[in-house]
């Protein structure tokens, strides 16, 4: 029985909780902390963080590999930086600009023990090549990569999209347009599947004029509304947007074009950002900060002799004035 | 005379232009590029990028040091990553979470030649300590640091704020409130100075109830409007916001509170983002991408035997519907 096991047993808490106290995590109540610390004192247990780190050759640095940084990634990055920092780890973000060779830099740094672990945000290399670096240290991914050794904190976008579609149909909308993001990503594919299934289930009209992809920004959202208005005899009555920025652009442009929202056109965003809140846009809450926390815990699980409890990740719909 | 000097002289272009062709910069016309390449051919000049890099011990990596990442930094980060990438450099962002010890990591990496150069976005250490690392490689800063060896691409916020104030006064507003950002930064200090000078010049009312600081986000902007409305007998007729996100929050909240914009309350943002564009918010255009480009050129100047032409950085006012 390890020291941690013994302390956990005596204190009546899980080993994960004892680890959290040792790691000075804020997610432990003062009462629990005091009880565990008093038992450590009783047992004369001296945690030596630095000694542990050095003996394991840890750098206390975690790398993040990404092509670039955009608004949508910020909640994940910030969530990760914060939780890692609470545990004493520094986060270093490697940008590749989409260059396959540069993208290997953080993986090479993992091999050379310059970082302890890696998180993949987006990548351009063959996933099986990236996977081959798992033997040098733990790697997790934000998106699903379908590689056995790389855990992912991805969520099934089918479920989130389904929630939004269900809400629109309940509200009586039945000509629903889509503004999708990356055309070939697994996420978009799952959103498309949810749309096809829901339209089939309710025998609703589907028009190729109502489907857009590679739509990411406020200006892209404005353009979608202008494009829809080119076919005035075939207008949708609702539009589901790739993210809240797209929804914000669509909302402002719709109003400029004298469309009433939600009477003429309902708009739903994704991610439930502050922007959706202030502009009153109905949005799908996407627990991105919790994904970041889980990503860190999955790495910690492999880095330290510790147990972790993962957050349950669930989409929810926040209704506002655009539906 | 170096090879570059000779080519420049023969081609009739500056050495900087020749360097750009060698570095495959997109900022050279096809005609110029062809002329320079033909002269290189004539002279049998073989540029060997890798050989140069290796002989100088370059890693082709540039570090960025920052406490964390927020929306406001994104245009700078993305601008930098892009221009650096065009020149073959990879950008690595070191987050410190405000921890002074972790903040030294990129500086130590500069000393150990793991990165070729550094950009400081925000920092918590004593600037003179950071400056002591300049002997190991070039360092530039986004903000003014008042350290002789650390060049900065900072702009004088006094000028930008002055433009906004001038515009409001011309439009007949004379009870102007301020929502400032970081209370102790040089930027905020200069904005405050512009405000005091302009109010003095026009003998306008200044009320302590109209001054807010540590205002950064959409929700902060909403709160400012609610706070102002607690003193209905002493309302300002205009508010100048730290950034466009604050302005967006203030605009939406003002409308929810039945204030007419711009009749009852004019709103001006800062940075001229897509958000200001789509919501019709008057804003001060801040050439952040050009600052990022200049930051890179200032590093390149020291890294390579090259000349650079810096962009001229200038604020401008973009009038929309909130004034």
Tab-separated table of C-alpha atoms in Angstrom, chain B residues 44-245:
chain	number	residue	atom	x	y	z
B	44	UNK	CA	25.693	33.047	-60.056
B	45	UNK	CA	24.503	33.904	-56.558
B	46	UNK	CA	23.161	30.870	-54.713
B	47	UNK	CA	21.260	31.781	-51.586
B	48	UNK	CA	21.430	28.926	-49.153
B	49	UNK	CA	18.911	29.612	-46.468
B	50	UNK	CA	19.634	26.501	-44.442
B	51	UNK	CA	23.365	27.007	-44.533
B	52	UNK	CA	22.948	30.572	-43.291
B	53	UNK	CA	20.640	29.402	-40.545
B	54	UNK	CA	22.908	26.656	-39.376
B	55	UNK	CA	26.029	28.774	-39.444
B	56	UNK	CA	24.302	31.299	-37.231
B	57	UNK	CA	23.018	28.544	-34.981
B	58	UNK	CA	19.455	29.601	-35.620
B	59	UNK	CA	16.562	27.488	-34.413
B	60	UNK	CA	14.046	29.340	-36.640
B	61	UNK	CA	11.817	29.604	-33.599
B	62	UNK	CA	10.632	32.828	-31.996
B	63	UNK	CA	9.149	32.855	-28.510
B	64	UNK	CA	6.267	35.019	-27.322
B	65	UNK	CA	6.039	35.682	-23.606
B	66	UNK	CA	2.621	36.468	-22.134
B	67	UNK	CA	0.633	35.990	-18.943
B	68	UNK	CA	-2.335	34.586	-20.838
B	69	UNK	CA	-4.259	35.044	-24.061
B	70	UNK	CA	-7.353	37.149	-24.568
B	71	UNK	CA	-9.479	38.360	-27.470
B	72	UNK	CA	-7.618	41.657	-27.658
B	73	UNK	CA	-4.249	40.001	-28.224
B	74	UNK	CA	-5.476	37.682	-30.964
B	75	UNK	CA	-4.968	40.118	-33.859
B	76	UNK	CA	-1.389	40.724	-32.666
B	77	UNK	CA	-0.626	37.027	-32.142
B	78	UNK	CA	-2.145	35.987	-35.453
B	79	UNK	CA	-0.437	38.812	-37.317
B	80	UNK	CA	2.898	37.805	-35.819
B	81	UNK	CA	2.477	34.065	-36.418
B	82	UNK	CA	1.605	34.793	-40.044
B	83	UNK	CA	4.471	37.118	-40.924
B	84	UNK	CA	6.980	34.955	-39.034
B	85	UNK	CA	5.708	31.918	-40.869
B	86	UNK	CA	6.194	33.653	-44.231
B	87	UNK	CA	9.855	34.018	-43.334
B	88	UNK	CA	10.173	30.403	-42.210
B	89	UNK	CA	10.010	31.048	-38.446
B	90	UNK	CA	7.809	29.128	-36.043
B	91	UNK	CA	6.135	31.016	-33.197
B	92	UNK	CA	5.971	29.469	-29.736
B	93	UNK	CA	3.791	31.144	-27.117
B	94	UNK	CA	4.884	30.753	-23.488
B	95	UNK	CA	2.108	31.429	-20.970
B	96	UNK	CA	3.105	32.299	-17.407
B	97	UNK	CA	-0.296	32.684	-15.735
B	98	UNK	CA	1.276	35.725	-14.046
B	99	UNK	CA	3.917	33.583	-12.270
B	100	UNK	CA	7.227	35.480	-12.252
B	101	UNK	CA	9.357	32.345	-12.222
B	102	UNK	CA	7.529	30.690	-15.109
B	103	UNK	CA	7.746	33.938	-17.026
B	104	UNK	CA	11.532	33.571	-17.116
B	105	UNK	CA	11.289	30.275	-19.031
B	106	UNK	CA	11.268	31.847	-22.527
B	107	UNK	CA	14.111	34.160	-21.477
B	108	UNK	CA	16.113	31.172	-20.261
B	109	UNK	CA	15.302	29.450	-23.553
B	110	UNK	CA	16.701	32.500	-25.364
B	111	UNK	CA	19.874	32.190	-23.294
B	112	UNK	CA	20.177	28.468	-24.104
B	113	UNK	CA	19.510	29.170	-27.833
B	114	UNK	CA	16.269	27.220	-27.910
B	115	UNK	CA	14.609	30.237	-29.481
B	116	UNK	CA	16.237	32.897	-31.651
B	117	UNK	CA	14.319	35.915	-30.386
B	118	UNK	CA	11.504	36.989	-28.092
B	119	UNK	CA	8.404	39.157	-28.108
B	120	UNK	CA	6.943	40.335	-24.805
B	121	UNK	CA	3.157	40.782	-24.776
B	122	UNK	CA	2.589	41.284	-21.057
B	123	UNK	CA	4.998	40.692	-18.174
B	124	UNK	CA	5.099	40.740	-14.390
B	125	UNK	CA	8.860	40.695	-13.738
B	126	UNK	CA	10.923	43.811	-13.192
B	127	UNK	CA	11.609	45.115	-16.732
B	128	UNK	CA	15.296	45.598	-15.931
B	129	UNK	CA	15.600	41.872	-15.139
B	130	UNK	CA	14.028	40.974	-18.499
B	131	UNK	CA	16.293	43.484	-20.185
B	132	UNK	CA	19.353	41.673	-18.853
B	133	UNK	CA	18.537	38.853	-21.299
B	134	UNK	CA	19.014	41.124	-24.308
B	135	UNK	CA	22.644	40.035	-24.514
B	136	UNK	CA	21.460	36.569	-25.578
B	137	UNK	CA	19.261	37.660	-28.474
B	138	UNK	CA	16.840	40.285	-29.750
B	139	UNK	CA	13.772	41.125	-27.659
B	140	UNK	CA	10.913	43.427	-28.634
B	141	UNK	CA	7.822	44.394	-26.712
B	142	UNK	CA	4.225	45.079	-27.722
B	143	UNK	CA	3.830	47.640	-24.964
B	144	UNK	CA	6.228	50.402	-23.994
B	145	UNK	CA	8.686	49.154	-21.356
B	146	UNK	CA	11.017	52.141	-21.019
B	147	UNK	CA	14.080	49.902	-21.281
B	148	UNK	CA	16.770	51.050	-23.723
B	149	UNK	CA	17.562	47.627	-25.268
B	150	UNK	CA	13.973	46.468	-25.670
B	151	UNK	CA	12.401	48.082	-28.737
B	152	UNK	CA	8.676	48.496	-28.607
B	153	UNK	CA	5.968	48.741	-31.254
B	154	UNK	CA	3.649	50.473	-28.807
B	155	UNK	CA	1.529	53.358	-30.006
B	156	UNK	CA	0.764	56.453	-28.010
B	157	UNK	CA	-2.785	55.864	-26.774
B	158	UNK	CA	-3.047	59.590	-26.093
B	159	UNK	CA	-3.485	60.147	-29.829
B	160	UNK	CA	-6.131	57.497	-30.324
B	161	UNK	CA	-8.139	58.663	-27.345
B	162	UNK	CA	-7.812	62.284	-28.448
B	163	UNK	CA	-9.366	61.400	-31.842
B	164	UNK	CA	-12.361	59.811	-30.137
B	165	UNK	CA	-12.836	62.743	-27.752
B	166	UNK	CA	-12.536	65.291	-30.551
B	167	UNK	CA	-15.196	63.420	-32.526
B	168	UNK	CA	-17.623	63.307	-29.578
B	169	UNK	CA	-17.198	67.005	-28.836
B	170	UNK	CA	-17.675	67.955	-32.492
B	171	UNK	CA	-20.919	65.964	-32.425
B	172	UNK	CA	-22.084	68.054	-29.458
B	173	UNK	CA	-21.540	65.589	-26.624
B	174	UNK	CA	-20.151	67.220	-23.512
B	175	UNK	CA	-20.698	64.843	-20.602
B	176	UNK	CA	-18.261	62.099	-21.474
B	177	UNK	CA	-17.726	58.956	-19.377
B	178	UNK	CA	-14.731	56.599	-19.623
B	179	UNK	CA	-14.421	52.835	-19.257
B	180	UNK	CA	-10.684	52.233	-18.967
B	181	UNK	CA	-8.818	48.904	-18.984
B	182	UNK	CA	-5.795	48.046	-16.817
B	183	UNK	CA	-5.675	50.782	-14.182
B	184	UNK	CA	-1.889	51.063	-13.850
B	185	UNK	CA	-0.745	50.522	-17.413
B	186	UNK	CA	1.058	53.185	-19.422
B	187	UNK	CA	-1.713	52.907	-22.021
B	188	UNK	CA	-4.471	53.757	-19.550
B	189	UNK	CA	-2.377	56.524	-18.083
B	190	UNK	CA	-2.011	58.134	-21.512
B	191	UNK	CA	-5.721	57.788	-22.249
B	192	UNK	CA	-6.487	59.475	-18.919
B	193	UNK	CA	-4.111	62.299	-19.760
B	194	UNK	CA	-5.825	62.861	-23.126
B	195	UNK	CA	-9.176	62.993	-21.354
B	196	UNK	CA	-7.992	65.499	-18.735
B	197	UNK	CA	-6.371	67.712	-21.391
B	198	UNK	CA	-9.424	67.671	-23.672
B	199	UNK	CA	-11.891	68.354	-20.855
B	200	UNK	CA	-9.670	71.206	-19.688
B	201	UNK	CA	-9.390	72.651	-23.187
B	202	UNK	CA	-13.175	72.763	-23.610
B	203	UNK	CA	-14.017	73.489	-19.945
B	204	UNK	CA	-16.249	70.422	-19.782
B	205	UNK	CA	-17.690	68.743	-16.704
B	206	UNK	CA	-15.762	65.845	-15.218
B	207	UNK	CA	-17.466	63.595	-12.693
B	208	UNK	CA	-15.824	60.823	-10.675
B	209	UNK	CA	-19.041	58.817	-11.277
B	210	UNK	CA	-18.182	58.711	-14.980
B	211	UNK	CA	-14.829	57.004	-14.622
B	212	UNK	CA	-14.456	53.224	-14.556
B	213	UNK	CA	-11.383	51.042	-14.751
B	214	UNK	CA	-10.505	47.317	-14.988
B	215	UNK	CA	-13.224	47.089	-17.633
B	216	UNK	CA	-12.381	44.442	-20.251
B	217	UNK	CA	-15.284	42.249	-21.340
B	218	UNK	CA	-18.794	42.365	-22.792
B	219	UNK	CA	-20.248	41.738	-19.331
B	220	UNK	CA	-18.079	44.505	-17.848
B	221	UNK	CA	-19.535	46.871	-20.451
B	222	UNK	CA	-23.079	45.921	-19.454
B	223	UNK	CA	-22.234	46.555	-15.807
B	224	UNK	CA	-20.869	50.040	-16.562
B	225	UNK	CA	-24.215	51.049	-18.083
B	226	UNK	CA	-26.128	49.656	-15.107
B	227	UNK	CA	-23.800	51.524	-12.722
B	228	UNK	CA	-24.281	54.794	-14.617
B	229	UNK	CA	-28.068	54.388	-14.449
B	230	UNK	CA	-27.939	54.310	-10.652
B	231	UNK	CA	-27.420	58.074	-10.800
B	232	UNK	CA	-30.188	59.110	-13.184
B	233	UNK	CA	-29.817	62.799	-12.318
B	234	UNK	CA	-26.167	62.745	-13.320
B	235	UNK	CA	-26.036	60.711	-16.527
B	236	UNK	CA	-23.279	61.216	-19.106
B	237	UNK	CA	-24.306	61.636	-22.745
B	238	UNK	CA	-21.426	59.605	-24.166
B	239	UNK	CA	-19.127	56.791	-23.140
B	240	UNK	CA	-15.699	55.964	-24.471
B	241	UNK	CA	-14.897	52.269	-24.031
B	242	UNK	CA	-11.607	50.427	-23.469
B	243	UNK	CA	-12.311	48.143	-26.431
B	244	UNK	CA	-15.066	47.031	-28.809
B	245	UNK	CA	-16.197	44.155	-26.567
